[in-house]
PDB file of C-alpha atoms in Angstrom:
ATOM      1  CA  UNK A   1     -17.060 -20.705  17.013  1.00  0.00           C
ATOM      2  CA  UNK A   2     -15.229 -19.694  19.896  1.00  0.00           C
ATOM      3  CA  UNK A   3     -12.068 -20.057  18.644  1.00  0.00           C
ATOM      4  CA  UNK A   4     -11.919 -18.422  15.568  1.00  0.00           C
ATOM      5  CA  UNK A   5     -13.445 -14.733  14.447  1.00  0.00           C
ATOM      6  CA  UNK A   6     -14.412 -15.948  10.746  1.00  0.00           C
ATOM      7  CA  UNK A   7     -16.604 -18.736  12.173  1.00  0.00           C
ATOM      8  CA  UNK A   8     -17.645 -16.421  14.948  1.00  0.00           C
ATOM      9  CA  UNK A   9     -19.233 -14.026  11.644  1.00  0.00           C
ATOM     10  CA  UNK A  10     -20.715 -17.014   9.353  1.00  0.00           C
ATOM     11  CA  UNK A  11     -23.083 -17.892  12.181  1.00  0.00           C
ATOM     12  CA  UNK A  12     -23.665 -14.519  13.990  1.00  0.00           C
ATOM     13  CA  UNK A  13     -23.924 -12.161  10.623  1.00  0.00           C
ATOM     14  CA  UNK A  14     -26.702 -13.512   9.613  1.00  0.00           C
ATOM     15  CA  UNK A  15     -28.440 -14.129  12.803  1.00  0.00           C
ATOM     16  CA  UNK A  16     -28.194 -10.179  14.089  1.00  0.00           C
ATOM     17  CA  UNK A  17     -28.658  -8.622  10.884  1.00  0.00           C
ATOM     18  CA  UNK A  18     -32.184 -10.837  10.439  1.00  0.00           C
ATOM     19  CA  UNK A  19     -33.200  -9.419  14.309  1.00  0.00           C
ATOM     20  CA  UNK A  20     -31.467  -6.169  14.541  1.00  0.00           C
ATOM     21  CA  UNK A  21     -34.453  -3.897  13.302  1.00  0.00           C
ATOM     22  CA  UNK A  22     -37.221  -5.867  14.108  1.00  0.00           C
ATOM     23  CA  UNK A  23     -40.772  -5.354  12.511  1.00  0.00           C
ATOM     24  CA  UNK A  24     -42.520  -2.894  11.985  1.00  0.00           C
ATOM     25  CA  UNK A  25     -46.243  -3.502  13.458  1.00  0.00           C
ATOM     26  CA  UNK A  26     -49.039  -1.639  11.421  1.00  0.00           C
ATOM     27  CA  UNK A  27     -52.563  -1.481  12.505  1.00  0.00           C
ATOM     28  CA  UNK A  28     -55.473   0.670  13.118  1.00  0.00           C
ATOM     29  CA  UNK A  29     -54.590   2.081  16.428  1.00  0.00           C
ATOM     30  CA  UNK A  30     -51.258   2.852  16.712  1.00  0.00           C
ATOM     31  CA  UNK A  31     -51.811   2.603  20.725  1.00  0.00           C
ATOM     32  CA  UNK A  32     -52.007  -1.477  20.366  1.00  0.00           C
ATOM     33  CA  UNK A  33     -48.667  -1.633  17.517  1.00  0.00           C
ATOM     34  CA  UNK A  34     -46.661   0.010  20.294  1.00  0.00           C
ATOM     35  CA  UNK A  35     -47.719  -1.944  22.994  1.00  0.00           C
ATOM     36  CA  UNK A  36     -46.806  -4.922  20.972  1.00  0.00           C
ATOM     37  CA  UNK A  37     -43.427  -3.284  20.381  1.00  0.00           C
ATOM     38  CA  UNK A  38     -43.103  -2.794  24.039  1.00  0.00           C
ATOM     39  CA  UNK A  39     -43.844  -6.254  24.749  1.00  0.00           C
ATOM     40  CA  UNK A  40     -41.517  -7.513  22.543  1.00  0.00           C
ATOM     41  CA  UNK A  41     -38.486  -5.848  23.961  1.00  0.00           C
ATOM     42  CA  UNK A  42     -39.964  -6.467  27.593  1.00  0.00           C
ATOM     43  CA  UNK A  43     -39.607  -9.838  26.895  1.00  0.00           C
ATOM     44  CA  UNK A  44     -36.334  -9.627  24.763  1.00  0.00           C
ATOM     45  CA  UNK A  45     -38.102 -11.399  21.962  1.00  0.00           C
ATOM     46  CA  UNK A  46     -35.426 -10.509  19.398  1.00  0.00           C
ATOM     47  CA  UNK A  47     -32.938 -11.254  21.651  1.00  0.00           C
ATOM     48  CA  UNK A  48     -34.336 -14.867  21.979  1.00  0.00           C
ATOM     49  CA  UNK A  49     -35.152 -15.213  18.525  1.00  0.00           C
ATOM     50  CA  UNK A  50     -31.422 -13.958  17.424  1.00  0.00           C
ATOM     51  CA  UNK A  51     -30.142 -17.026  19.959  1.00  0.00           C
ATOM     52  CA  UNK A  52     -32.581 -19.419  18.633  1.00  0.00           C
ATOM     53  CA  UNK A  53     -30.893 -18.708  15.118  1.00  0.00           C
ATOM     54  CA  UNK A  54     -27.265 -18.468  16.058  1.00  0.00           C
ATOM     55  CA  UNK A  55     -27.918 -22.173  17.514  1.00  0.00           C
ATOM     56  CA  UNK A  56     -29.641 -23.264  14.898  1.00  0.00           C
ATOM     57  CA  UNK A  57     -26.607 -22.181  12.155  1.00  0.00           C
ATOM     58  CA  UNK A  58     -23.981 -23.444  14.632  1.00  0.00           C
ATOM     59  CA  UNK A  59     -25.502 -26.496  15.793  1.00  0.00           C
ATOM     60  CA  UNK A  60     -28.006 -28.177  12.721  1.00  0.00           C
ATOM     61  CA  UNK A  61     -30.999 -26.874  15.382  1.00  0.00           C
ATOM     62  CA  UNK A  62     -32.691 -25.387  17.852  1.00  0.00           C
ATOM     63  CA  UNK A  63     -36.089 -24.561  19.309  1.00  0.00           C
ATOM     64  CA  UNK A  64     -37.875 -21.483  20.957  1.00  0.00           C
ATOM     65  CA  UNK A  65     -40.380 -22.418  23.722  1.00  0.00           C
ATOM     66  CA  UNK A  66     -43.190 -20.137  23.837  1.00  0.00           C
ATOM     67  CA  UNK A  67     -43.653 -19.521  27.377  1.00  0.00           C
ATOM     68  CA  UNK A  68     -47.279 -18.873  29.322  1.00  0.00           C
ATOM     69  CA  UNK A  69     -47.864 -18.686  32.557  1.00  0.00           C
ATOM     70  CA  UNK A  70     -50.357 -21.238  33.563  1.00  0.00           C
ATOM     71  CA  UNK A  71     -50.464 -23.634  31.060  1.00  0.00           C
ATOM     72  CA  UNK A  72     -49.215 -27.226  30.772  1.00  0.00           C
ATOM     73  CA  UNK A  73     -46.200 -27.160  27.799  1.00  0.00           C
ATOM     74  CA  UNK A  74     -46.913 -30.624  27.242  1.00  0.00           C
ATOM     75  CA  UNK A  75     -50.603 -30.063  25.939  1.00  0.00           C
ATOM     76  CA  UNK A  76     -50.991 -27.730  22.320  1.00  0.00           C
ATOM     77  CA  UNK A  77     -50.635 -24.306  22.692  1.00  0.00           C
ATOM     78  CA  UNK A  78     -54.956 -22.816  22.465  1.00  0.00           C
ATOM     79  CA  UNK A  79     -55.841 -19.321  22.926  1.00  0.00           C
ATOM     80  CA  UNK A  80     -53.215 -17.050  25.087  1.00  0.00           C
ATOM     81  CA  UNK A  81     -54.984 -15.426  27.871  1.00  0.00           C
ATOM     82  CA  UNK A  82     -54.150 -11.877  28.801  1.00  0.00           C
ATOM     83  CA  UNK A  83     -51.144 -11.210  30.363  1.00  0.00           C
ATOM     84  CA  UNK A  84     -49.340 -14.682  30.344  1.00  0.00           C
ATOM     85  CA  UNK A  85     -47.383 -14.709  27.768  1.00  0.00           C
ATOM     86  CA  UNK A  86     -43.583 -14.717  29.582  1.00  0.00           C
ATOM     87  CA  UNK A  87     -41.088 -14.541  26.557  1.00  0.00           C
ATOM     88  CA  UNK A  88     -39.060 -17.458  24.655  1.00  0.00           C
ATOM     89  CA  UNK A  89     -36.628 -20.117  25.982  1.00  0.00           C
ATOM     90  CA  UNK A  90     -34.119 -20.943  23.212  1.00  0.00           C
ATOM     91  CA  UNK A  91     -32.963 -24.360  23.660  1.00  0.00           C
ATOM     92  CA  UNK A  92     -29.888 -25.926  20.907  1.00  0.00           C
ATOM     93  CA  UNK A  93     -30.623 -28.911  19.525  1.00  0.00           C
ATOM     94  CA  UNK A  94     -28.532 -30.715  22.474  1.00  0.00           C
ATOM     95  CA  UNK A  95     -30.573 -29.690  24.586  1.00  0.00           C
ATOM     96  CA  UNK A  96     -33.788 -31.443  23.610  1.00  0.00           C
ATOM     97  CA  UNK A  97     -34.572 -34.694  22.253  1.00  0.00           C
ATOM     98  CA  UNK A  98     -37.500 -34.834  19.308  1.00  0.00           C
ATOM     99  CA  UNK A  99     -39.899 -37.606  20.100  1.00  0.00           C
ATOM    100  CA  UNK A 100     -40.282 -40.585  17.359  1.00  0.00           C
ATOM    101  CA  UNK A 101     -43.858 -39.865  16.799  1.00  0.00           C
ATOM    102  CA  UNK A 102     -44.001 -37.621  14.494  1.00  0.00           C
ATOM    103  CA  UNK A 103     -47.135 -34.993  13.188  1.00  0.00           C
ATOM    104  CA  UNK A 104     -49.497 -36.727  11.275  1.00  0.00           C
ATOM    105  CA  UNK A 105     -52.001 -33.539  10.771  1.00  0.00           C
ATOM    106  CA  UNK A 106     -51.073 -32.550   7.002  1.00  0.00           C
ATOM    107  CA  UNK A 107     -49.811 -29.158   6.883  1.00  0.00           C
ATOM    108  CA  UNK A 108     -46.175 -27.539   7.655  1.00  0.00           C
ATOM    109  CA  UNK A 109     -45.317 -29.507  10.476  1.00  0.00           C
ATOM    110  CA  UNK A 110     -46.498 -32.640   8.775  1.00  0.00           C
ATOM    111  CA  UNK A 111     -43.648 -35.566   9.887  1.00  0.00           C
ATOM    112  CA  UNK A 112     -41.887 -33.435  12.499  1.00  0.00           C
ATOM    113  CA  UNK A 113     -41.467 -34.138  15.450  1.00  0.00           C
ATOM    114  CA  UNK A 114     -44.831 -34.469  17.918  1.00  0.00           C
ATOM    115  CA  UNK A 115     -43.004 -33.371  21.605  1.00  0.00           C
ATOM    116  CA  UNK A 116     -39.778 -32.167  22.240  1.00  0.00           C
ATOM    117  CA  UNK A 117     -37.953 -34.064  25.437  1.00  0.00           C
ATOM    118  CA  UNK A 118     -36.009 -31.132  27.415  1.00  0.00           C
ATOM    119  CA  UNK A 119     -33.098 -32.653  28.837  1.00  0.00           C
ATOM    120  CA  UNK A 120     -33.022 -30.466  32.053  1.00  0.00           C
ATOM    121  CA  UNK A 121     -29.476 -31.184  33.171  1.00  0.00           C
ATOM    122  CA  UNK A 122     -28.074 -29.686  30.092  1.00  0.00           C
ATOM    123  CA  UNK A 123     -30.801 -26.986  29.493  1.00  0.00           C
ATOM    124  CA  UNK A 124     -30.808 -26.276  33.334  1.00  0.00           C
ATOM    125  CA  UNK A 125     -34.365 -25.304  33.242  1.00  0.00           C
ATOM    126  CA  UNK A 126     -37.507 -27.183  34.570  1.00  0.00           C
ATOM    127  CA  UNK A 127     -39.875 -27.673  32.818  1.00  0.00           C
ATOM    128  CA  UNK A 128     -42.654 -30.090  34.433  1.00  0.00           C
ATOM    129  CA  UNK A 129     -42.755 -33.114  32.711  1.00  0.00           C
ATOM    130  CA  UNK A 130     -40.034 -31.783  30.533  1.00  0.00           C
ATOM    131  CA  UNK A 131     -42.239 -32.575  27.514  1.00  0.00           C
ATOM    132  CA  UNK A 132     -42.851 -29.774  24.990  1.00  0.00           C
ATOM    133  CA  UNK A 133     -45.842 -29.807  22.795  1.00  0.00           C
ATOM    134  CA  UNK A 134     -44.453 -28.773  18.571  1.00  0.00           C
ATOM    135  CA  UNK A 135     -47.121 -25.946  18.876  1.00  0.00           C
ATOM    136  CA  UNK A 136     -45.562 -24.240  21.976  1.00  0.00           C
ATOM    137  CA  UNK A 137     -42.105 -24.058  19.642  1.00  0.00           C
ATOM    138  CA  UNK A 138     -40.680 -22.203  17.096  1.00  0.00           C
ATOM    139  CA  UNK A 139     -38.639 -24.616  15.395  1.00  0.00           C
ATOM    140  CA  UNK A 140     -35.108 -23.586  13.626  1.00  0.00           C
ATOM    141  CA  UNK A 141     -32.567 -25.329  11.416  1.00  0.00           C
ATOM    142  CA  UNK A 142     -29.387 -25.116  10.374  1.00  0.00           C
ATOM    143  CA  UNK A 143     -28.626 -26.456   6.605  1.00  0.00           C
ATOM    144  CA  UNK A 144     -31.189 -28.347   5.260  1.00  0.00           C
ATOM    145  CA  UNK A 145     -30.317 -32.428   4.965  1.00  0.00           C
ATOM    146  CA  UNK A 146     -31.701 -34.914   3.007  1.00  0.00           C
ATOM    147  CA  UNK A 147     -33.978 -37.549   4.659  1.00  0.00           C
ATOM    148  CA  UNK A 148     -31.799 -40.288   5.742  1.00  0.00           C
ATOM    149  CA  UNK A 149     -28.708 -37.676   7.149  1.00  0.00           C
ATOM    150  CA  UNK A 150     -31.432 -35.645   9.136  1.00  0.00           C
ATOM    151  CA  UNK A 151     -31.969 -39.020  10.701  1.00  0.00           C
ATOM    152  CA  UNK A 152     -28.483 -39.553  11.463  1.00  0.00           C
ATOM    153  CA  UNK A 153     -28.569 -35.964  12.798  1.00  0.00           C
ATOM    154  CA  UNK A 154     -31.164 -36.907  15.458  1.00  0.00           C
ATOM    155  CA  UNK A 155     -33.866 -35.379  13.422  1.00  0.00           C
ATOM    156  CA  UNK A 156     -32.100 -31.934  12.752  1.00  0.00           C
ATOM    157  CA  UNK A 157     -30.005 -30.358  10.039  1.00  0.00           C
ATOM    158  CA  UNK A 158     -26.013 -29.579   9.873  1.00  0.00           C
ATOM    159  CA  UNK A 159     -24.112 -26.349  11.214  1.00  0.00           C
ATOM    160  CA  UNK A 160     -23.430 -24.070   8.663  1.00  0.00           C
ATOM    161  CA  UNK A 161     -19.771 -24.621   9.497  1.00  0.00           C
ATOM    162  CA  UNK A 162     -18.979 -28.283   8.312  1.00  0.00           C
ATOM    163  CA  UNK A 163     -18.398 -27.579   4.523  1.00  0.00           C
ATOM    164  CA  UNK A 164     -16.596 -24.237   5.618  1.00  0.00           C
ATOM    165  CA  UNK A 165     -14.416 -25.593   8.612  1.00  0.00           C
ATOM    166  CA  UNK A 166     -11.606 -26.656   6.404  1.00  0.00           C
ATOM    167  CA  UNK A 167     -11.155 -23.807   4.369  1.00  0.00           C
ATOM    168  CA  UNK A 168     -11.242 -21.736   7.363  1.00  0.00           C
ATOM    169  CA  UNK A 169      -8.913 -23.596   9.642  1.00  0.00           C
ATOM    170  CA  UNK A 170      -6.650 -23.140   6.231  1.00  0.00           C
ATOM    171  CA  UNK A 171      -6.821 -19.044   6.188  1.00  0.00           C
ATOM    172  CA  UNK A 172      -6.283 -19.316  10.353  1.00  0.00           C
ATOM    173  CA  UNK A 173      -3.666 -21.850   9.993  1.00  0.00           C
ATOM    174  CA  UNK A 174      -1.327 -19.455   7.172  1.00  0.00           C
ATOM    175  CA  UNK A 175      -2.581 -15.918   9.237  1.00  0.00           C
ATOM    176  CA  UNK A 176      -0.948 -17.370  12.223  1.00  0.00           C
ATOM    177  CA  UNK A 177       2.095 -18.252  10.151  1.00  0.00           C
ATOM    178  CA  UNK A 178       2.438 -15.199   8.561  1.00  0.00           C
ATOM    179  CA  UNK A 179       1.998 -13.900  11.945  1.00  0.00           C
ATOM    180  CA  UNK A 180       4.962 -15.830  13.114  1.00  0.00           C
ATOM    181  CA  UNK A 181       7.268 -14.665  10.457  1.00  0.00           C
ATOM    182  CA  UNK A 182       6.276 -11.056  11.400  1.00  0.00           C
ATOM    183  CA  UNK A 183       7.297 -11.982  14.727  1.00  0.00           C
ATOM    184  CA  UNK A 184      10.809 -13.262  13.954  1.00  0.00           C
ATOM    185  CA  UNK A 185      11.835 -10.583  11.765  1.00  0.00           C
ATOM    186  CA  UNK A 186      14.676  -8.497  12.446  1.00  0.00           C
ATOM    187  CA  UNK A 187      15.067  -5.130  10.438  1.00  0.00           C
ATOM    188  CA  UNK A 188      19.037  -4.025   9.478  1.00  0.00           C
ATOM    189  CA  UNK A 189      19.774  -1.722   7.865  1.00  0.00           C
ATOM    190  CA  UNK A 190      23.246  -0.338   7.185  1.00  0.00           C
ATOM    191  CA  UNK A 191      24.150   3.955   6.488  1.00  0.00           C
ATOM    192  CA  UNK A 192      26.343   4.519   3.413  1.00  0.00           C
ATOM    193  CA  UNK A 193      27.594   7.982   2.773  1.00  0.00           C
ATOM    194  CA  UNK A 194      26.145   9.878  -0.069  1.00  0.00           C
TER     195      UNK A 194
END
């Protein structure tokens, strides 16, 4: 990702061009859609949300904690009073460890993980108790794996990268030879009369 430009573009590309504009917030009074828009680039909520999804397509994963002031992350998120809510902290996948118990309420969370473990060294945040309820996240995954890899992924899915990697370190490995014979050329050329 760092390295080279190409995989730089597969996982950012998609990520800014799905946060770039935004939403467009319709309602009755147009006072409350553009306090909402204000609040969401108070709180760099696209911003967050673009990070949550780079992370996600470069690592198999990643979470965004919904943060409110006040409350206990390690109970389900209820009703939001006024004025607490405090933005998203995007966490990669490495960051935080999904607990073995597992949602049992049917619905689209049904068999994901119950808490997510922050591992506060790494995420250098903290977070009392460093348990995360699933309802205080926004959950985000890379490619999609069957049952038993997503296991052997720690519960996530795979970077977007892996079945790219080799034919990109191919194009990077014969630019930077091309690149070398551009380097070593000499140009002669000889006059001739007429």
């Amino acid at each position: 990702y760092q390295g080279s430009w190409m995989c730089g573009l597969a996982i950012d590309v998609v990520a800014e061009d799905m946060t770039r504009e935004g939403v467009d917030v319709k309602c009755d009074d147009p006072e409350v859609s553009a306090a909402i828009d204000i609040a969401l680039d108070e709180y760099r909520v696209w911003d967050s949300l673009c990070d949550a999804l780079k992370w996600a397509r470069l690592f198999g994963g990643s979470i965004a904690v919904i943060l409110i002031d006040g409350d206990d992350m390690a109970t389900p998120l209820r009703e939001i009073k006024r004025d607490s809510f405090r933005g998203l902290l995007v966490l990669d996948c490495w960051q935080v460890n999904p607990s073995v118990d597992v949602v049992q309420k049917l619905g689209p969370e049904f068999g994901l993980p119950e808490f997510y473990e922050i591992n506060a060294q790494q995420a250098g945040v903290d977070i009392p108790g460093n348990k995360v309820h699933h309802t205080r996240c926004i959950r985000f995954e890379g490619r999609r794996m069957p049952f038993f890899l997503r296991q052997a992924y720690r519960g996530w899915g795979a970077s977007v990268l892996e079945p790219l990697f080799d034919r990109i370190e191919m194009f990077d490995m014969a630019t930077q030879g091309a690149a070398q014979l551009v380097n070593k050329c000499y140009l002669r050329y000889y006059k001739v009369k007429g």
